[in-house]
Tab-separated table of C-alpha atoms and ligand atoms in Angstrom:
chain	number	residue	atom	x	y	z
A	1	MET	CA	53.339	-45.573	79.902
A	2	GLU	CA	53.275	-45.579	83.454
A	3	PHE	CA	56.974	-47.016	84.922
A	4	LYS	CA	58.549	-47.072	88.042
A	5	THR	CA	62.143	-45.413	87.670
A	6	HIS	CA	64.905	-47.931	88.131
A	7	ILE	CA	67.823	-46.065	87.322
A	8	ARG	CA	67.457	-41.966	87.792
A	9	VAL	CA	70.251	-40.076	85.984
A	10	ARG	CA	70.836	-36.515	86.471
A	11	ASN	CA	72.885	-33.751	85.224
A	12	VAL	CA	75.732	-36.468	84.087
A	13	ASN	CA	78.930	-35.382	82.403
A	14	VAL	CA	81.938	-37.867	81.450
A	15	PHE	CA	85.313	-36.128	80.302
A	16	TYR	CA	87.948	-38.358	78.837
A	17	GLY	CA	90.936	-35.719	79.200
A	18	LYS	CA	89.688	-32.919	77.941
A	19	GLU	CA	86.842	-34.099	75.900
A	20	GLN	CA	83.345	-34.110	76.918
A	21	ALA	CA	81.784	-37.467	76.186
A	22	LEU	CA	78.112	-36.836	77.862
A	23	LYS	CA	76.794	-33.709	78.209
A	24	ASN	CA	74.502	-33.083	81.247
A	25	VAL	CA	72.671	-36.112	80.541
A	26	SER	CA	68.912	-36.808	82.947
A	27	VAL	CA	66.872	-39.192	82.238
A	28	ASP	CA	64.817	-41.791	83.948
A	29	ILE	CA	64.988	-45.869	83.299
A	30	PRO	CA	62.077	-47.645	83.923
A	31	ASP	CA	61.993	-50.658	86.159
A	32	ARG	CA	61.627	-54.155	84.248
A	33	ARG	CA	61.357	-52.651	80.892
A	34	ILE	CA	63.684	-52.796	78.029
A	35	THR	CA	65.463	-49.540	77.465
A	36	ALA	CA	67.365	-48.983	73.882
A	37	ILE	CA	70.030	-46.581	74.152
A	38	ILE	CA	70.508	-45.705	70.377
A	39	GLY	CA	72.643	-43.087	68.173
A	40	PRO	CA	75.647	-43.104	65.939
A	41	SER	CA	79.052	-44.512	66.514
A	42	GLY	CA	81.045	-42.298	68.998
A	43	CYS	CA	77.711	-40.710	70.278
A	44	GLY	CA	78.379	-41.950	73.877
A	45	LYS	CA	76.306	-44.901	74.156
A	46	THR	CA	78.900	-47.486	75.668
A	47	THR	CA	80.026	-44.298	78.128
A	48	LEU	CA	76.458	-43.678	79.591
A	49	LEU	CA	76.017	-47.634	79.986
A	50	LYS	CA	79.637	-48.219	81.501
A	51	SER	CA	78.603	-45.171	83.953
A	52	PHE	CA	75.770	-47.743	85.560
A	53	ASN	CA	77.963	-50.148	86.972
A	54	ARG	CA	80.768	-47.624	87.323
A	55	LEU	CA	82.761	-49.608	84.986
A	56	ILE	CA	83.572	-46.379	83.781
A	57	ASP	CA	86.137	-46.005	86.520
A	58	THR	CA	88.667	-48.247	85.054
A	59	THR	CA	89.517	-45.687	82.317
A	60	ASP	CA	92.511	-43.709	82.578
A	61	GLY	CA	91.993	-39.949	83.004
A	62	VAL	CA	88.180	-39.917	83.071
A	63	ARG	CA	86.098	-37.549	84.919
A	64	VAL	CA	82.398	-38.189	85.900
A	65	SER	CA	80.031	-35.749	87.368
A	66	GLY	CA	76.230	-35.589	88.240
A	67	GLU	CA	74.175	-38.377	89.985
A	68	ILE	CA	72.941	-41.794	89.206
A	69	SER	CA	70.632	-43.069	91.907
A	70	VAL	CA	70.050	-47.108	91.902
A	71	ASP	CA	67.579	-48.054	94.379
A	72	GLY	CA	67.679	-44.428	95.787
A	73	GLU	CA	71.649	-44.902	96.323
A	74	ASN	CA	73.598	-42.316	94.441
A	75	ILE	CA	76.198	-44.760	92.590
A	76	LEU	CA	78.676	-42.013	91.359
A	77	ASP	CA	79.391	-40.989	95.338
A	78	PRO	CA	83.019	-42.001	95.640
A	79	LYS	CA	81.702	-43.614	98.998
A	80	VAL	CA	79.912	-46.238	97.604
A	81	GLU	CA	81.646	-49.623	97.051
A	82	VAL	CA	81.511	-50.714	93.695
A	83	THR	CA	81.514	-54.483	94.382
A	84	HIS	CA	77.906	-54.242	95.404
A	85	ILE	CA	77.000	-52.164	92.485
A	86	ARG	CA	78.265	-54.484	90.244
A	87	LYS	CA	76.315	-57.246	91.512
A	88	LYS	CA	73.242	-55.565	90.611
A	89	MET	CA	74.291	-55.578	87.505
A	90	GLY	CA	75.040	-58.029	84.706
A	91	LEU	CA	76.962	-56.802	81.932
A	92	LEU	CA	77.006	-58.299	78.448
A	93	SER	CA	80.057	-56.950	75.947
A	94	GLN	CA	80.263	-56.703	71.879
A	95	LYS	CA	82.269	-59.902	72.067
A	96	PRO	CA	81.795	-62.552	74.538
A	97	TYR	CA	84.307	-63.235	77.243
A	98	PRO	CA	83.939	-66.362	79.004
A	99	LEU	CA	86.273	-67.257	81.731
A	100	PRO	CA	89.182	-69.745	80.918
A	101	MET	CA	87.390	-72.565	82.763
A	102	SER	CA	84.693	-75.394	81.822
A	103	ILE	CA	80.896	-74.180	81.023
A	104	TYR	CA	80.005	-75.264	84.477
A	105	ASP	CA	82.563	-73.279	86.231
A	106	ASN	CA	81.444	-70.538	84.484
A	107	VAL	CA	78.305	-70.522	85.623
A	108	ALA	CA	79.235	-71.448	89.085
A	109	TYR	CA	81.653	-68.912	89.312
A	110	GLY	CA	79.855	-66.007	90.566
A	111	PRO	CA	77.788	-68.095	93.024
A	112	ARG	CA	80.818	-70.087	94.277
A	113	ILE	CA	82.323	-66.272	94.965
A	114	HIS	CA	79.418	-65.168	97.062
A	115	GLY	CA	80.208	-68.549	99.087
A	116	ILE	CA	77.389	-71.494	97.622
A	117	LYS	CA	79.901	-74.277	97.940
A	118	ASP	CA	77.154	-77.355	98.173
A	119	LYS	CA	77.714	-79.563	94.866
A	120	LYS	CA	73.845	-80.283	94.328
A	121	ARG	CA	73.114	-76.609	94.996
A	122	LEU	CA	75.530	-75.686	92.503
A	123	ASP	CA	74.271	-78.271	89.919
A	124	GLU	CA	70.799	-76.383	89.962
A	125	ILE	CA	72.282	-73.133	89.841
A	126	VAL	CA	74.131	-74.206	86.878
A	127	GLU	CA	71.111	-75.902	85.101
A	128	ARG	CA	68.650	-73.416	85.757
A	129	TYR	CA	70.537	-70.358	84.501
A	130	LEU	CA	71.629	-72.743	81.503
A	131	ARG	CA	68.258	-73.054	80.686
A	132	GLN	CA	67.009	-69.319	81.045
A	133	SER	CA	70.058	-68.496	78.687
A	134	SER	CA	68.474	-71.361	76.153
A	135	LEU	CA	71.663	-73.207	76.290
A	136	TRP	CA	71.117	-76.323	78.718
A	137	GLU	CA	69.937	-78.595	75.853
A	138	GLU	CA	73.182	-78.063	73.748
A	139	VAL	CA	75.689	-78.268	76.714
A	140	ARG	CA	74.404	-80.550	79.069
A	141	ASP	CA	76.152	-83.460	77.818
A	142	ARG	CA	79.667	-81.489	78.107
A	143	LEU	CA	79.462	-79.320	81.112
A	144	ARG	CA	82.944	-80.250	82.007
A	145	THR	CA	84.472	-79.099	78.505
A	146	PRO	CA	86.214	-75.781	77.972
A	147	ALA	CA	83.860	-72.998	77.591
A	148	SER	CA	86.105	-71.688	74.997
A	149	ARG	CA	85.046	-74.580	72.440
A	150	LEU	CA	81.634	-73.091	72.010
A	151	SER	CA	80.556	-71.091	68.991
A	152	VAL	CA	80.477	-67.145	69.872
A	153	GLY	CA	76.758	-67.048	69.918
A	154	GLN	CA	77.148	-69.857	72.414
A	155	GLN	CA	79.501	-68.335	74.268
A	156	GLN	CA	77.514	-65.161	74.359
A	157	ARG	CA	74.593	-67.028	76.026
A	158	LEU	CA	76.921	-68.842	78.594
A	159	CYS	CA	78.014	-65.214	79.634
A	160	LEU	CA	74.349	-64.309	79.698
A	161	ALA	CA	74.089	-67.402	82.323
A	162	ARG	CA	76.779	-66.646	84.447
A	163	GLY	CA	75.633	-62.740	84.401
A	164	LEU	CA	72.388	-64.396	85.493
A	165	ALA	CA	73.682	-66.723	88.042
A	166	VAL	CA	74.612	-63.575	90.264
A	167	GLU	CA	70.921	-62.926	90.665
A	168	PRO	CA	71.549	-59.309	89.426
A	169	GLU	CA	68.732	-56.670	89.232
A	170	ILE	CA	69.546	-55.090	85.883
A	171	ILE	CA	70.891	-56.398	82.584
A	172	LEU	CA	73.171	-54.180	80.261
A	173	GLY	CA	73.998	-54.919	77.007
A	174	ASP	CA	76.317	-53.259	74.823
A	175	GLU	CA	75.597	-53.925	71.400
A	176	PRO	CA	75.003	-57.759	72.864
A	177	THR	CA	74.363	-58.983	69.368
A	178	SER	CA	76.861	-57.305	67.282
A	179	ALA	CA	79.442	-60.327	67.169
A	180	LEU	CA	76.361	-62.942	66.698
A	181	ASP	CA	75.079	-64.744	63.721
A	182	PRO	CA	71.496	-63.682	62.884
A	183	SER	CA	69.947	-67.229	64.685
A	184	SER	CA	72.256	-66.439	68.037
A	185	SER	CA	70.918	-62.978	67.945
A	186	GLN	CA	67.373	-64.097	67.473
A	187	ARG	CA	67.904	-66.338	70.497
A	188	ILE	CA	69.539	-63.244	72.629
A	189	GLU	CA	66.740	-61.128	71.830
A	190	GLN	CA	64.032	-63.540	72.647
A	191	ARG	CA	65.785	-64.133	76.158
A	192	PHE	CA	65.702	-60.401	76.655
A	193	LEU	CA	61.860	-60.280	75.757
A	194	GLU	CA	60.999	-63.020	78.138
A	195	LEU	CA	63.711	-61.995	80.692
A	196	LYS	CA	62.204	-58.311	80.792
A	197	ASN	CA	59.559	-59.005	83.440
A	198	GLN	CA	62.074	-60.023	86.269
A	199	TYR	CA	64.953	-57.354	85.172
A	200	THR	CA	65.549	-54.268	84.082
A	201	ILE	CA	67.244	-54.505	80.902
A	202	VAL	CA	69.378	-51.540	79.278
A	203	ILE	CA	70.879	-52.694	75.921
A	204	VAL	CA	73.033	-50.177	73.504
A	205	THR	CA	72.275	-50.723	70.044
A	206	HIS	CA	73.023	-48.978	66.726
A	207	ILE	CA	70.564	-51.477	64.883
A	208	LEU	CA	67.415	-49.338	64.802
A	209	ARG	CA	65.370	-52.348	63.996
A	210	GLN	CA	66.444	-54.140	66.917
A	211	ALA	CA	65.725	-51.238	69.267
A	212	ARG	CA	62.408	-51.586	67.495
A	213	ARG	CA	61.819	-55.235	68.313
A	214	LEU	CA	62.983	-54.987	71.733
A	215	ALA	CA	62.381	-51.292	73.159
A	216	ASP	CA	59.723	-50.206	75.600
A	217	TYR	CA	61.988	-46.892	76.110
A	218	VAL	CA	64.570	-45.248	74.005
A	219	ILE	CA	66.793	-43.103	74.634
A	220	PHE	CA	68.818	-41.003	71.770
A	221	LEU	CA	72.217	-39.886	72.140
A	222	TYR	CA	74.075	-37.627	69.506
A	223	LEU	CA	77.617	-36.237	70.145
A	224	GLY	CA	77.079	-36.338	73.676
A	225	GLU	CA	73.732	-34.796	74.113
A	226	LEU	CA	70.311	-36.549	74.912
A	227	ILE	CA	68.286	-34.994	72.355
A	228	GLU	CA	65.276	-37.119	73.240
A	229	HIS	CA	63.922	-40.085	75.393
A	230	GLY	CA	60.354	-41.120	75.413
A	231	THR	CA	58.604	-44.858	74.950
A	232	ALA	CA	59.394	-46.596	71.855
A	233	GLU	CA	56.209	-45.387	70.307
A	234	ALA	CA	56.658	-41.910	71.045
A	235	ILE	CA	60.131	-42.164	69.547
A	236	PHE	CA	59.601	-44.289	66.590
A	237	GLU	CA	56.087	-42.862	65.453
A	238	ASN	CA	56.066	-39.412	66.641
A	239	PRO	CA	59.577	-38.177	67.367
A	240	LYS	CA	59.459	-34.494	68.703
A	241	GLU	CA	62.779	-33.275	67.621
A	242	GLN	CA	64.145	-32.953	64.197
A	243	MET	CA	66.944	-34.683	64.700
A	244	THR	CA	65.469	-37.616	66.100
A	245	ARG	CA	63.361	-37.868	62.908
A	246	GLU	CA	66.111	-37.919	60.729
A	247	TYR	CA	68.189	-40.365	62.564
A	248	ILE	CA	65.167	-42.649	62.294
A	249	LYS	CA	64.541	-42.240	58.734
A	250	GLY	CA	68.561	-42.738	58.384
A	251	ILE	CA	69.208	-39.324	57.059
A	252	ILE	CA	71.904	-38.948	59.872
A	253	SER	CA	74.218	-41.782	60.735
B	301	ADP	P1	79.536	-44.999	71.370
B	301	ADP	O1	79.148	-46.394	72.250
B	301	ADP	O2	78.322	-44.176	71.311
B	301	ADP	O3	80.144	-45.584	70.144
B	301	ADP	P2	81.431	-44.090	73.276
B	301	ADP	O4	80.893	-44.166	74.481
B	301	ADP	O5	82.286	-45.542	73.121
B	301	ADP	O6	80.336	-44.092	71.812
B	301	ADP	O7	82.356	-42.805	73.067
B	301	ADP	C1	81.885	-41.401	72.942
B	301	ADP	C2	83.158	-40.688	72.937
B	301	ADP	O8	84.479	-40.634	74.011
B	301	ADP	C3	83.547	-40.852	71.623
B	301	ADP	O9	84.095	-39.617	71.145
B	301	ADP	C4	84.999	-41.644	71.780
B	301	ADP	O10	86.419	-41.244	70.928
B	301	ADP	C5	85.163	-41.021	73.279
B	301	ADP	N1	86.195	-42.172	74.004
B	301	ADP	C6	85.525	-43.556	74.352
B	301	ADP	N2	86.363	-43.874	75.113
B	301	ADP	C7	87.323	-43.133	75.341
B	301	ADP	C8	88.536	-43.614	76.207
B	301	ADP	N3	88.760	-44.537	77.022
B	301	ADP	N4	89.081	-42.388	75.841
B	301	ADP	C9	89.319	-41.028	75.229
B	301	ADP	N5	88.229	-41.312	74.647
B	301	ADP	C10	86.968	-42.039	74.323
B	302	MG	MG1	79.946	-48.269	72.062
């Protein structure tokens, strides 16, 4: 697979106090493809994902070294301002966290912060991103009601719409369907497949079938080490490492 690199990771180490959660991880994440980070619980998947938008900084006692370049800028450089990094990346977490406000205001939140005040423009933005998240039809008649009244699956799609409304380049998902029922999960997966032409998508998943359905590129972590990375085909059909083979066959978990 020929690809352009969007996120370049080099020799990244992460320590929580004395415990090392990532050990010298280096990998290139392709532009406008879906990359899945797989591996057993505790292997460092969330830690790697949170390093990409520097959300990791909010953890007490954390120490990060190495280099992560996004569009040629090393975002681990302490001089780099985090707001503009975060603006480039939308994050979906395991559980949806809609803001305590209406459906409309959730989507308009980011654009308003970025200075958009015109009502007609905001209306258009809200509709566009609710459509992109396949939520529009379900909520168009109750945009002014609290987001908290939506089902969990709808809330996760709302969070996707809220993230997209900031016009990110990268969508990060940390097991974004783990709290959802099968039909909502399927909708989110479907959106990812449709959005990957426009965005670089990186998702953490411990569901191998989901990685097979979605991923173009796969990163396999085990106990903080990057064991193998490559195209989905290479990792799933022809893994080089014994450990990857065993993980994929379900021998280790
Ligand atoms: P995964 O997402 O693959 O389950 P994590 O990245 O959450 O793994 O965690 C990797 C390792 O770092 C685990 O051993 C975990 O216990 C540890 N860890 C994660 N977050 C913290 C934290 N805030 N403080 C201390 N240790 C942590
Ligand atoms: Mg995790």
